[in-house]
Short mmCIF file of C-alpha atoms in Angstrom, two decimals:
data_model
loop_
_atom_site.label_atom_id
_atom_site.label_comp_id
_atom_site.label_asym_id
_atom_site.label_seq_id
_atom_site.Cartn_x
_atom_site.Cartn_y
_atom_site.Cartn_z
CA UNK A 1 -32.91 24.97 5.86
CA UNK A 2 -29.72 23.11 5.67
CA UNK A 3 -28.23 22.35 9.18
CA UNK A 4 -25.11 23.87 8.42
CA UNK A 5 -26.46 27.03 7.89
CA UNK A 6 -27.48 27.51 11.85
CA UNK A 7 -25.07 29.96 13.04
CA UNK A 8 -25.85 30.37 16.75
CA UNK A 9 -26.37 28.01 19.66
CA UNK A 10 -30.00 28.83 19.90
CA UNK A 11 -30.74 28.23 16.49
CA UNK A 12 -28.90 24.76 17.11
CA UNK A 13 -31.31 23.90 20.08
CA UNK A 14 -34.41 25.26 18.00
CA UNK A 15 -33.35 22.68 15.12
CA UNK A 16 -33.51 19.74 17.52
CA UNK A 17 -29.93 18.60 17.06
CA UNK A 18 -28.63 15.99 19.21
CA UNK A 19 -24.91 15.34 19.97
CA UNK A 20 -23.43 12.33 19.33
CA UNK A 21 -19.99 10.96 20.30
CA UNK A 22 -17.66 10.12 17.20
CA UNK A 23 -17.66 6.41 17.98
CA UNK A 24 -21.53 6.56 17.75
CA UNK A 25 -21.58 8.25 14.89
CA UNK A 26 -19.14 6.07 12.98
CA UNK A 27 -21.15 3.05 14.38
CA UNK A 28 -24.57 4.63 13.28
CA UNK A 29 -23.28 5.56 9.90
CA UNK A 30 -21.77 2.10 9.25
CA UNK A 31 -24.82 0.38 10.46
CA UNK A 32 -26.76 2.40 7.68
CA UNK A 33 -24.03 1.18 5.14
CA UNK A 34 -24.35 -2.58 6.06
CA UNK A 35 -28.32 -2.25 5.73
CA UNK A 36 -27.99 -0.97 2.54
CA UNK A 37 -25.29 -3.37 1.30
CA UNK A 38 -22.95 -0.62 0.56
CA UNK A 39 -19.12 -0.78 0.28
CA UNK A 40 -17.67 0.69 3.44
CA UNK A 41 -14.21 0.86 2.32
CA UNK A 42 -13.87 1.66 -1.16
CA UNK A 43 -10.67 0.92 -3.04
CA UNK A 44 -9.24 -1.67 -0.44
CA UNK A 45 -9.25 -4.93 -2.46
CA UNK A 46 -8.11 -8.51 -0.78
CA UNK A 47 -9.84 -7.62 2.76
CA UNK A 48 -13.21 -8.46 1.90
CA UNK A 49 -13.51 -11.59 3.93
CA UNK A 50 -10.69 -10.92 6.41
CA UNK A 51 -9.71 -7.21 7.29
CA UNK A 52 -12.79 -5.30 6.82
CA UNK A 53 -14.92 -7.49 8.44
CA UNK A 54 -12.89 -7.36 11.61
CA UNK A 55 -12.44 -3.59 11.08
CA UNK A 56 -16.41 -3.20 10.94
CA UNK A 57 -16.87 -5.13 14.23
CA UNK A 58 -14.32 -2.98 16.02
CA UNK A 59 -16.39 0.00 14.71
CA UNK A 60 -19.73 -1.47 15.83
CA UNK A 61 -18.05 -2.18 19.09
CA UNK A 62 -16.94 1.50 19.67
CA UNK A 63 -13.24 0.42 20.16
CA UNK A 64 -9.98 2.11 19.45
CA UNK A 65 -8.11 0.29 16.83
CA UNK A 66 -4.57 -1.06 16.24
CA UNK A 67 -4.02 -2.15 12.60
CA UNK A 68 -0.92 -4.62 12.84
CA UNK A 69 0.81 -5.66 9.76
CA UNK A 70 3.83 -5.54 7.45
CA UNK A 71 4.69 -2.35 5.46
CA UNK A 72 2.43 -1.73 2.48
CA UNK A 73 -0.67 -3.41 3.55
CA UNK A 74 -2.96 -0.39 3.29
CA UNK A 75 -3.18 0.20 7.04
CA UNK A 76 -3.25 3.87 6.69
CA UNK A 77 -5.29 3.94 3.88
CA UNK A 78 -8.10 1.94 5.81
CA UNK A 79 -7.61 4.73 8.65
CA UNK A 80 -8.29 7.39 6.36
CA UNK A 81 -11.46 5.82 4.87
CA UNK A 82 -12.91 5.95 8.05
CA UNK A 83 -13.63 9.57 7.43
CA UNK A 84 -16.18 8.39 5.04
CA UNK A 85 -18.50 6.88 8.17
CA UNK A 86 -18.68 10.34 9.66
CA UNK A 87 -21.61 12.75 9.34
CA UNK A 88 -20.94 15.60 6.73
CA UNK A 89 -21.04 18.44 9.22
CA UNK A 90 -20.68 18.65 12.85
CA UNK A 91 -21.11 21.99 15.11
CA UNK A 92 -18.26 23.43 16.97
CA UNK A 93 -18.32 26.46 19.36
CA UNK A 94 -16.78 29.38 17.07
CA UNK A 95 -12.89 30.10 17.94
CA UNK A 96 -12.44 26.92 20.00
CA UNK A 97 -9.09 25.14 19.77
CA UNK A 98 -10.20 21.79 20.47
CA UNK A 99 -13.61 21.64 18.56
CA UNK A 100 -16.08 22.04 21.37
CA UNK A 101 -19.45 20.95 20.97
CA UNK A 102 -21.85 23.93 21.34
CA UNK A 103 -24.40 21.32 23.55
CA UNK A 104 -21.19 19.83 25.58
CA UNK A 105 -18.47 22.24 25.92
CA UNK A 106 -15.37 20.79 27.59
CA UNK A 107 -12.86 23.98 27.58
CA UNK A 108 -12.95 26.79 29.60
CA UNK A 109 -12.91 29.13 26.95
CA UNK A 110 -16.16 27.45 25.58
CA UNK A 111 -17.96 27.18 28.69
CA UNK A 112 -17.14 30.86 29.65
CA UNK A 113 -17.94 32.10 26.13
CA UNK A 114 -21.45 30.34 26.32
CA UNK A 115 -22.11 31.66 30.22
CA UNK A 116 -21.28 35.16 28.42
CA UNK A 117 -23.52 35.10 25.23
CA UNK A 118 -25.87 32.13 25.90
CA UNK A 119 -28.22 31.35 22.89
CA UNK A 120 -26.27 34.07 20.97
CA UNK A 121 -23.03 32.21 21.15
CA UNK A 122 -21.63 31.76 17.34
CA UNK A 123 -21.24 28.42 15.86
CA UNK A 124 -19.46 27.08 12.80
CA UNK A 125 -19.83 23.85 11.30
CA UNK A 126 -16.75 21.18 10.80
CA UNK A 127 -16.94 19.11 7.63
CA UNK A 128 -15.86 15.24 7.85
CA UNK A 129 -12.78 15.93 5.49
CA UNK A 130 -11.46 18.30 8.18
CA UNK A 131 -11.66 15.68 11.33
CA UNK A 132 -8.96 13.81 10.43
CA UNK A 133 -5.41 14.05 12.12
CA UNK A 134 -2.10 11.98 11.65
CA UNK A 135 1.03 11.88 13.21
CA UNK A 136 4.03 9.76 12.10
CA UNK A 137 5.70 8.26 15.54
CA UNK A 138 9.39 9.20 15.59
CA UNK A 139 11.67 9.32 18.37
CA UNK A 140 11.79 12.65 18.78
CA UNK A 141 7.95 13.04 19.31
CA UNK A 142 7.13 15.03 22.65
CA UNK A 143 4.75 14.93 25.19
CA UNK A 144 3.96 18.48 24.21
CA UNK A 145 3.78 17.77 20.66
CA UNK A 146 0.83 15.21 21.27
CA UNK A 147 -0.90 16.53 24.46
CA UNK A 148 0.48 20.02 25.06
CA UNK A 149 2.65 22.42 26.80
CA UNK A 150 2.79 25.56 28.89
CA UNK A 151 2.84 28.78 26.60
CA UNK A 152 5.19 31.45 28.18
CA UNK A 153 4.41 33.81 25.21
CA UNK A 154 0.81 33.48 25.73
CA UNK A 155 1.21 34.09 29.49
CA UNK A 156 3.01 37.20 28.84
CA UNK A 157 0.78 38.54 26.42
CA UNK A 158 -2.37 37.84 28.69
CA UNK A 159 -0.72 38.73 31.55
CA UNK A 160 -1.33 35.50 33.62
CA UNK A 161 0.23 33.44 36.03
CA UNK A 162 1.66 30.09 35.46
CA UNK A 163 -0.93 28.51 37.63
CA UNK A 164 -3.67 29.55 35.09
CA UNK A 165 -5.02 26.83 32.82
CA UNK A 166 -5.37 29.44 30.36
CA UNK A 167 -1.41 29.52 29.49
CA UNK A 168 -1.77 26.00 28.29
CA UNK A 169 -1.00 25.35 24.31
CA UNK A 170 -3.08 22.42 23.26
CA UNK A 171 -1.17 19.68 21.52
CA UNK A 172 -2.44 17.78 18.64
CA UNK A 173 -4.71 15.18 20.39
CA UNK A 174 -6.76 17.81 22.12
CA UNK A 175 -7.02 19.82 18.90
CA UNK A 176 -8.02 16.40 17.34
CA UNK A 177 -11.29 16.51 19.70
CA UNK A 178 -14.32 14.79 17.96
CA UNK A 179 -12.29 13.60 15.07
CA UNK A 180 -10.32 10.70 14.22
CA UNK A 181 -6.59 10.54 15.31
CA UNK A 182 -4.16 8.20 13.81
CA UNK A 183 -0.67 7.28 15.31
CA UNK A 184 1.42 5.55 12.49
CA UNK A 185 4.10 3.09 13.51
CA UNK A 186 3.19 3.36 17.26
CA UNK A 187 6.10 0.91 18.42
CA UNK A 188 8.30 3.59 17.13
CA UNK A 189 6.92 6.29 19.74
CA UNK A 190 9.12 6.16 23.19
CA UNK A 191 7.66 4.42 25.78
CA UNK A 192 7.23 7.54 28.37
CA UNK A 193 5.48 9.16 25.27
CA UNK A 194 3.02 6.01 25.15
CA UNK A 195 2.41 6.28 28.88
CA UNK A 196 1.33 9.62 28.40
CA UNK A 197 -1.55 8.27 26.41
CA UNK A 198 -2.96 5.75 28.99
CA UNK A 199 -5.32 8.61 30.77
CA UNK A 200 -6.38 10.01 27.47
CA UNK A 201 -7.44 6.27 26.25
CA UNK A 202 -8.86 5.53 29.68
CA UNK A 203 -10.01 8.16 32.03
CA UNK A 204 -10.21 10.81 29.41
CA UNK A 205 -8.21 13.71 31.61
CA UNK A 206 -4.81 15.14 30.13
CA UNK A 207 -1.96 16.10 32.18
CA UNK A 208 0.18 19.06 31.01
CA UNK A 209 2.88 19.98 33.65
CA UNK A 210 1.60 20.77 36.83
CA UNK A 211 -2.26 20.76 35.31
CA UNK A 212 -4.52 18.05 35.49
CA UNK A 213 -7.36 18.94 33.58
CA UNK A 214 -10.67 16.85 33.43
CA UNK A 215 -11.11 16.90 29.54
CA UNK A 216 -13.51 13.94 28.38
CA UNK A 217 -12.05 14.24 24.78
CA UNK A 218 -13.93 12.59 22.23
CA UNK A 219 -11.68 10.98 19.95
CA UNK A 220 -11.53 7.82 17.59
CA UNK A 221 -7.96 6.53 17.85
CA UNK A 222 -6.47 4.44 15.21
CA UNK A 223 -2.80 3.15 15.50
CA UNK A 224 -0.59 1.42 13.18
CA UNK A 225 2.24 -0.86 13.83
CA UNK A 226 4.63 -3.29 12.08
CA UNK A 227 5.25 -6.56 14.18
CA UNK A 228 8.77 -6.46 13.17
CA UNK A 229 8.93 -3.21 15.07
CA UNK A 230 8.16 -5.05 18.52
CA UNK A 231 11.62 -6.76 18.38
CA UNK A 232 13.75 -4.22 16.42
CA UNK A 233 13.23 -0.62 17.00
CA UNK A 234 10.58 -0.57 20.20
CA UNK A 235 7.55 -2.04 21.53
CA UNK A 236 4.19 -1.18 22.40
CA UNK A 237 4.11 -1.23 26.07
CA UNK A 238 1.81 -3.58 27.51
CA UNK A 239 -0.87 -1.25 29.58
CA UNK A 240 -1.50 0.58 26.39
CA UNK A 241 -2.19 -2.20 24.19
CA UNK A 242 -4.50 -3.45 26.99
CA UNK A 243 -6.52 -0.05 26.74
CA UNK A 244 -6.54 -0.67 22.81
CA UNK A 245 -10.20 -2.56 22.06
CA UNK A 246 -9.34 -4.13 19.00
CA UNK A 247 -6.00 -5.38 17.24
CA UNK A 248 -6.69 -6.06 13.59
CA UNK A 249 -3.99 -7.99 11.61
CA UNK A 250 -3.41 -7.04 7.95
CA UNK A 251 -2.08 -9.27 5.20
CA UNK A 252 -0.46 -9.00 1.72
CA UNK A 253 -2.89 -9.77 -1.42
CA UNK A 254 -3.57 -13.88 -1.41
CA UNK A 255 -3.83 -14.05 -5.16
CA UNK A 256 -2.43 -12.59 -8.42
CA UNK A 257 -6.10 -11.13 -9.55
CA UNK A 258 -6.32 -9.10 -6.10
CA UNK A 259 -2.73 -7.96 -6.34
CA UNK A 260 -3.12 -6.82 -10.28
CA UNK A 261 -6.37 -4.78 -9.09
CA UNK A 262 -4.22 -3.07 -6.51
CA UNK A 263 -1.41 -2.32 -9.06
CA UNK A 264 -3.70 -0.85 -11.79
CA UNK A 265 -5.57 1.25 -9.14
CA UNK A 266 -2.46 2.51 -7.80
CA UNK A 267 0.09 2.94 -10.39
CA UNK A 268 0.27 6.62 -11.71
CA UNK A 269 0.53 6.23 -15.37
CA UNK A 270 0.73 9.43 -17.94
CA UNK A 271 -1.91 9.42 -20.83
CA UNK A 272 0.76 9.40 -23.20
CA UNK A 273 2.19 6.36 -21.63
CA UNK A 274 -0.78 4.26 -21.80
CA UNK A 275 -1.51 5.41 -25.51
CA UNK A 276 2.04 4.60 -26.71
CA UNK A 277 2.46 1.29 -24.51
CA UNK A 278 0.34 -1.64 -24.57
CA UNK A 279 0.39 -3.94 -21.35
CA UNK A 280 -0.66 -7.44 -22.00
CA UNK A 281 -2.21 -9.51 -19.33
CA UNK A 282 0.74 -11.72 -19.27
CA UNK A 283 3.01 -9.07 -18.35
CA UNK A 284 0.54 -8.12 -15.57
CA UNK A 285 0.43 -11.74 -14.31
CA UNK A 286 4.36 -11.97 -14.49
CA UNK A 287 4.82 -8.62 -12.66
CA UNK A 288 2.74 -9.66 -9.76
CA UNK A 289 4.21 -13.00 -9.70
CA UNK A 290 7.67 -11.30 -9.19
CA UNK A 291 6.48 -9.55 -5.93
CA UNK A 292 4.77 -13.17 -4.54
CA UNK A 293 8.25 -14.94 -5.60
CA UNK A 294 10.04 -12.02 -3.62
CA UNK A 295 8.15 -12.77 -0.44
CA UNK A 296 8.92 -16.27 -0.69
CA UNK A 297 12.79 -15.74 -1.68
CA UNK A 298 15.28 -17.20 0.44
CA UNK A 299 17.45 -14.37 -0.26
CA UNK A 300 14.90 -11.79 1.11
CA UNK A 301 13.87 -11.03 4.71
CA UNK A 302 10.43 -12.32 4.94
CA UNK A 303 9.96 -10.46 8.54
CA UNK A 304 10.57 -6.88 7.12
CA UNK A 305 7.90 -7.78 4.22
CA UNK A 306 7.72 -6.98 0.34
CA UNK A 307 5.35 -4.03 0.04
CA UNK A 308 2.68 -3.69 -2.54
CA UNK A 309 4.61 -0.68 -3.48
CA UNK A 310 7.11 -2.88 -5.15
CA UNK A 311 4.30 -3.77 -8.13
CA UNK A 312 3.07 -0.47 -8.26
CA UNK A 313 6.50 1.23 -8.88
CA UNK A 314 7.72 -1.81 -10.93
CA UNK A 315 4.68 -1.16 -13.24
CA UNK A 316 5.44 2.28 -13.71
CA UNK A 317 9.25 1.45 -14.49
CA UNK A 318 8.02 -1.23 -16.79
CA UNK A 319 5.91 1.31 -18.91
CA UNK A 320 8.52 3.91 -18.73
CA UNK A 321 11.04 1.35 -20.03
CA UNK A 322 8.95 0.44 -23.30
CA UNK A 323 7.97 4.35 -23.63
CA UNK A 324 11.77 5.26 -23.60
CA UNK A 325 12.85 2.33 -26.16
CA UNK A 326 9.97 3.40 -28.43
CA UNK A 327 10.83 7.08 -28.30
CA UNK A 328 14.40 5.94 -29.19
CA UNK A 329 13.44 3.79 -31.90
CA UNK A 330 10.83 5.96 -33.41
CA UNK A 331 8.06 3.68 -32.90
CA UNK A 332 4.62 5.50 -32.34
CA UNK A 333 3.09 2.13 -30.40
CA UNK A 334 4.74 -0.57 -28.65
CA UNK A 335 3.87 -3.57 -26.56
CA UNK A 336 5.86 -4.41 -23.09
CA UNK A 337 8.61 -7.11 -23.82
CA UNK A 338 10.16 -9.45 -21.44
CA UNK A 339 13.54 -7.86 -22.09
CA UNK A 340 11.71 -4.82 -20.71
CA UNK A 341 11.76 -6.09 -17.15
CA UNK A 342 15.19 -5.26 -16.88
CA UNK A 343 13.80 -1.58 -16.16
CA UNK A 344 12.16 -2.69 -13.13
CA UNK A 345 15.17 -3.81 -11.09
CA UNK A 346 15.82 -0.48 -9.52
CA UNK A 347 12.47 -0.54 -8.27
CA UNK A 348 12.69 -3.91 -6.79
CA UNK A 349 16.47 -3.43 -4.80
CA UNK A 350 14.95 -0.24 -3.38
CA UNK A 351 12.01 -2.13 -1.84
CA UNK A 352 13.54 -5.45 -0.31
CA UNK A 353 15.58 -6.29 2.56
CA UNK A 354 18.09 -8.87 1.64
CA UNK A 355 19.29 -11.41 4.33
CA UNK A 356 23.39 -12.15 4.55
CA UNK A 357 23.05 -14.74 1.48
CA UNK A 358 21.20 -12.19 -0.53
CA UNK A 359 24.03 -9.71 0.00
CA UNK A 360 26.33 -12.07 -1.07
CA UNK A 361 24.54 -12.64 -4.34
CA UNK A 362 24.15 -8.86 -4.77
CA UNK A 363 20.70 -6.76 -5.05
CA UNK A 364 20.58 -6.91 -8.75
CA UNK A 365 21.33 -10.42 -9.19
CA UNK A 366 18.65 -11.29 -6.84
CA UNK A 367 16.09 -9.09 -8.63
CA UNK A 368 17.00 -10.24 -11.98
CA UNK A 369 16.36 -14.03 -10.53
CA UNK A 370 12.91 -12.94 -9.57
CA UNK A 371 11.91 -12.49 -13.07
CA UNK A 372 12.98 -16.00 -14.16
CA UNK A 373 11.45 -17.58 -11.16
CA UNK A 374 8.04 -15.50 -11.82
CA UNK A 375 8.33 -17.00 -15.42
CA UNK A 376 8.92 -20.52 -14.20
CA UNK A 377 5.98 -20.42 -11.80
CA UNK A 378 3.35 -19.25 -14.57
CA UNK A 379 4.96 -21.21 -17.37
CA UNK A 380 2.64 -24.35 -16.62
CA UNK A 381 -0.39 -22.25 -16.74
CA UNK A 382 0.34 -21.80 -20.46
CA UNK A 383 2.33 -24.61 -21.89
CA UNK A 384 2.98 -28.31 -20.83
CA UNK A 385 4.61 -28.85 -17.72
CA UNK A 386 8.52 -29.67 -18.28
CA UNK A 387 9.39 -32.30 -15.65
CA UNK A 388 12.60 -32.49 -13.84
CA UNK A 389 13.27 -35.85 -14.68
CA UNK A 390 12.39 -37.11 -18.38
CA UNK A 391 12.65 -40.18 -19.79
CA UNK A 392 15.54 -40.30 -22.28
CA UNK A 393 13.48 -41.10 -25.47
CA UNK A 394 10.21 -39.53 -24.43
CA UNK A 395 9.27 -36.83 -27.07
CA UNK A 396 8.57 -33.55 -25.72
CA UNK A 397 6.65 -30.57 -27.29
CA UNK A 398 9.68 -28.31 -26.62
CA UNK A 399 12.23 -30.57 -29.01
CA UNK A 400 12.04 -28.68 -32.11
CA UNK A 401 12.78 -25.23 -30.38
CA UNK A 402 15.74 -26.90 -28.49
CA UNK A 403 16.64 -28.59 -32.06
CA UNK A 404 16.52 -25.24 -33.69
CA UNK A 405 18.96 -24.09 -30.92
CA UNK A 406 21.35 -26.85 -31.66
CA UNK A 407 21.66 -25.99 -35.47
CA UNK A 408 22.30 -22.20 -34.70
CA UNK A 409 25.12 -22.78 -32.45
CA UNK A 410 26.15 -19.35 -32.76
CA UNK A 411 23.12 -18.46 -30.42
CA UNK A 412 20.05 -16.08 -30.56
CA UNK A 413 20.56 -12.42 -29.54
CA UNK A 414 17.51 -10.56 -28.56
CA UNK A 415 18.64 -6.82 -27.93
CA UNK A 416 16.88 -4.52 -25.33
CA UNK A 417 16.42 -1.54 -27.79
CA UNK A 418 15.41 -3.25 -31.00
CA UNK A 419 12.37 -1.27 -32.86
CA UNK A 420 9.05 -3.14 -33.34
CA UNK A 421 9.94 -4.30 -36.89
CA UNK A 422 13.31 -5.65 -36.29
CA UNK A 423 12.14 -7.17 -32.66
CA UNK A 424 9.28 -9.04 -34.36
CA UNK A 425 11.14 -10.49 -37.15
CA UNK A 426 14.27 -11.52 -34.87
CA UNK A 427 11.69 -13.80 -33.01
CA UNK A 428 9.64 -14.83 -35.75
CA UNK A 429 13.27 -16.22 -36.78
CA UNK A 430 12.63 -19.33 -34.41
CA UNK A 431 10.21 -20.62 -36.51
CA UNK A 432 9.37 -23.58 -34.09
CA UNK A 433 8.04 -21.10 -31.35
CA UNK A 434 5.30 -20.42 -33.47
CA UNK A 435 4.01 -23.97 -34.11
CA UNK A 436 4.05 -24.24 -30.12
CA UNK A 437 1.92 -21.41 -29.58
CA UNK A 438 -0.71 -22.38 -32.36
CA UNK A 439 -0.89 -25.56 -30.65
CA UNK A 440 -1.27 -24.78 -26.98
CA UNK A 441 -2.52 -20.92 -27.12
CA UNK A 442 -4.62 -20.76 -30.47
CA UNK A 443 -6.83 -17.98 -29.08
CA UNK A 444 -4.11 -15.90 -28.17
CA UNK A 445 -4.78 -12.26 -28.19
CA UNK A 446 -2.61 -10.43 -30.41
CA UNK A 447 -0.93 -7.76 -28.23
CA UNK A 448 0.55 -11.04 -26.35
CA UNK A 449 1.91 -12.63 -29.57
CA UNK A 450 5.47 -11.71 -29.38
CA UNK A 451 5.82 -11.52 -25.60
CA UNK A 452 4.57 -15.11 -25.36
CA UNK A 453 7.19 -15.98 -27.46
CA UNK A 454 9.92 -14.37 -25.43
CA UNK A 455 7.94 -16.40 -22.39
CA UNK A 456 8.48 -19.34 -24.07
CA UNK A 457 12.22 -18.94 -24.37
CA UNK A 458 12.74 -17.81 -20.60
CA UNK A 459 10.52 -20.90 -19.44
CA UNK A 460 12.74 -23.19 -21.43
CA UNK A 461 15.85 -21.58 -19.81
CA UNK A 462 14.23 -21.92 -16.23
CA UNK A 463 13.52 -25.66 -16.97
CA UNK A 464 17.27 -26.02 -18.23
CA UNK A 465 15.99 -26.74 -21.77
CA UNK A 466 17.95 -23.66 -22.96
CA UNK A 467 21.01 -21.39 -21.41
CA UNK A 468 20.60 -17.68 -21.08
CA UNK A 469 23.50 -15.05 -21.12
CA UNK A 470 22.84 -11.37 -20.08
CA UNK A 471 25.02 -8.97 -21.78
CA UNK A 472 25.12 -4.87 -21.76
CA UNK A 473 22.85 -4.77 -24.76
CA UNK A 474 20.45 -7.40 -24.24
CA UNK A 475 20.18 -11.57 -23.94
CA UNK A 476 21.80 -14.44 -25.73
CA UNK A 477 20.04 -17.49 -25.89
CA UNK A 478 21.60 -20.74 -26.81
CA UNK A 479 21.01 -24.68 -26.49
CA UNK A 480 21.60 -26.08 -23.08
CA UNK A 481 25.46 -26.69 -23.40
CA UNK A 482 26.24 -23.55 -25.73
CA UNK A 483 27.52 -21.83 -22.57
CA UNK A 484 29.95 -24.45 -21.51
CA UNK A 485 31.13 -25.16 -25.24
CA UNK A 486 31.77 -21.37 -25.54
CA UNK A 487 33.12 -20.87 -22.28
CA UNK A 488 30.67 -18.32 -21.41
#
């Protein structure tokens, strides 16, 4: 017989079911997973040796947890994934507002019902997916929202005095009894509201208006906070921090490969898009490198952080840019081009906070320059490094390309919306590009053949071997002195 088919308190006792606190429940199920070498937090990448072991230690210690980190570091996701460590079902007294344990009731409703009906007390089963409650801390959150208040309508309807505790309307926290309760952006919660959490975290009693109820609520608290909030919008009051067992510091991905996994997992791409648009591996590398460059940029406020959502939305925009181009030109299939990266600028400008110097430069200019910075960083991984200071007569692998641009003084234009045939023939016209690729990237995947040609041109611009001019319809490349001669 499945345990969730048990419908009365008597049958529950006969089954041998034993009550367990939620912290013990999480601990026991985590122990089983660790023993079996199972993944505890599925779909979270880059935390395997840092955040996840600390989180597992906190769960084993039965601690309430504060996840501290900048935006876009999977804090809320980690909290939600803790639900997977709960039992599939737990019994509750049927009709209880606060998920009373039939074997250890704490509310007046449940205790009176059990006194009245005894072993015939009806019970129901709460699945683990419903044992998660979440509240975003905003300045307008009240004690009544979180803990509860006196309900005058209930008092009038039941003809009760305000001195009777049955007039209480429970808030979100008591209703999350035997559940995981998450408060996001804890520093945004007003100090007086934070103070109201003291007793719940430590002593297990709640205070509502004139009532002080001894209710040992069984809750796993998880808080999330941004360290910048400590100085900007608010702070976590010291006594509350003292009552939180473990504070775990999160971080951004430490390498491009991890960032690529996260972006590929989270990006929402339509099936038609993935069939029409090829995304070469080099494109994925450049995209993630742009995010890394943004985190190190002197024009972007590092304390505010650069969310992983930048890479995710940038990939979505990038694919959509190529898709739109293909639809207009009539191509059935296309591959991402470097010129398509212009389409990710709106994804960047909405996700970064600029410092004063960045505001002076302009958000779009800063975003566009990040693309070039990413190309410059990755360039030496594919082709010989270009030194800042070179000997005057020393030969360079790039001399033939630079000479081609000197001999074509009118420059070389690569328009954004070229159809596939024209795009490829335009790049093929720069014949030394193919020789360079044959020498240093002979095993190149065919999908990357033309993006790497663009990559070389952008790289040579970044190292001052060529000059680049962005205009409305596309990009013009010239020899390094072309911009001065033409007056551009």
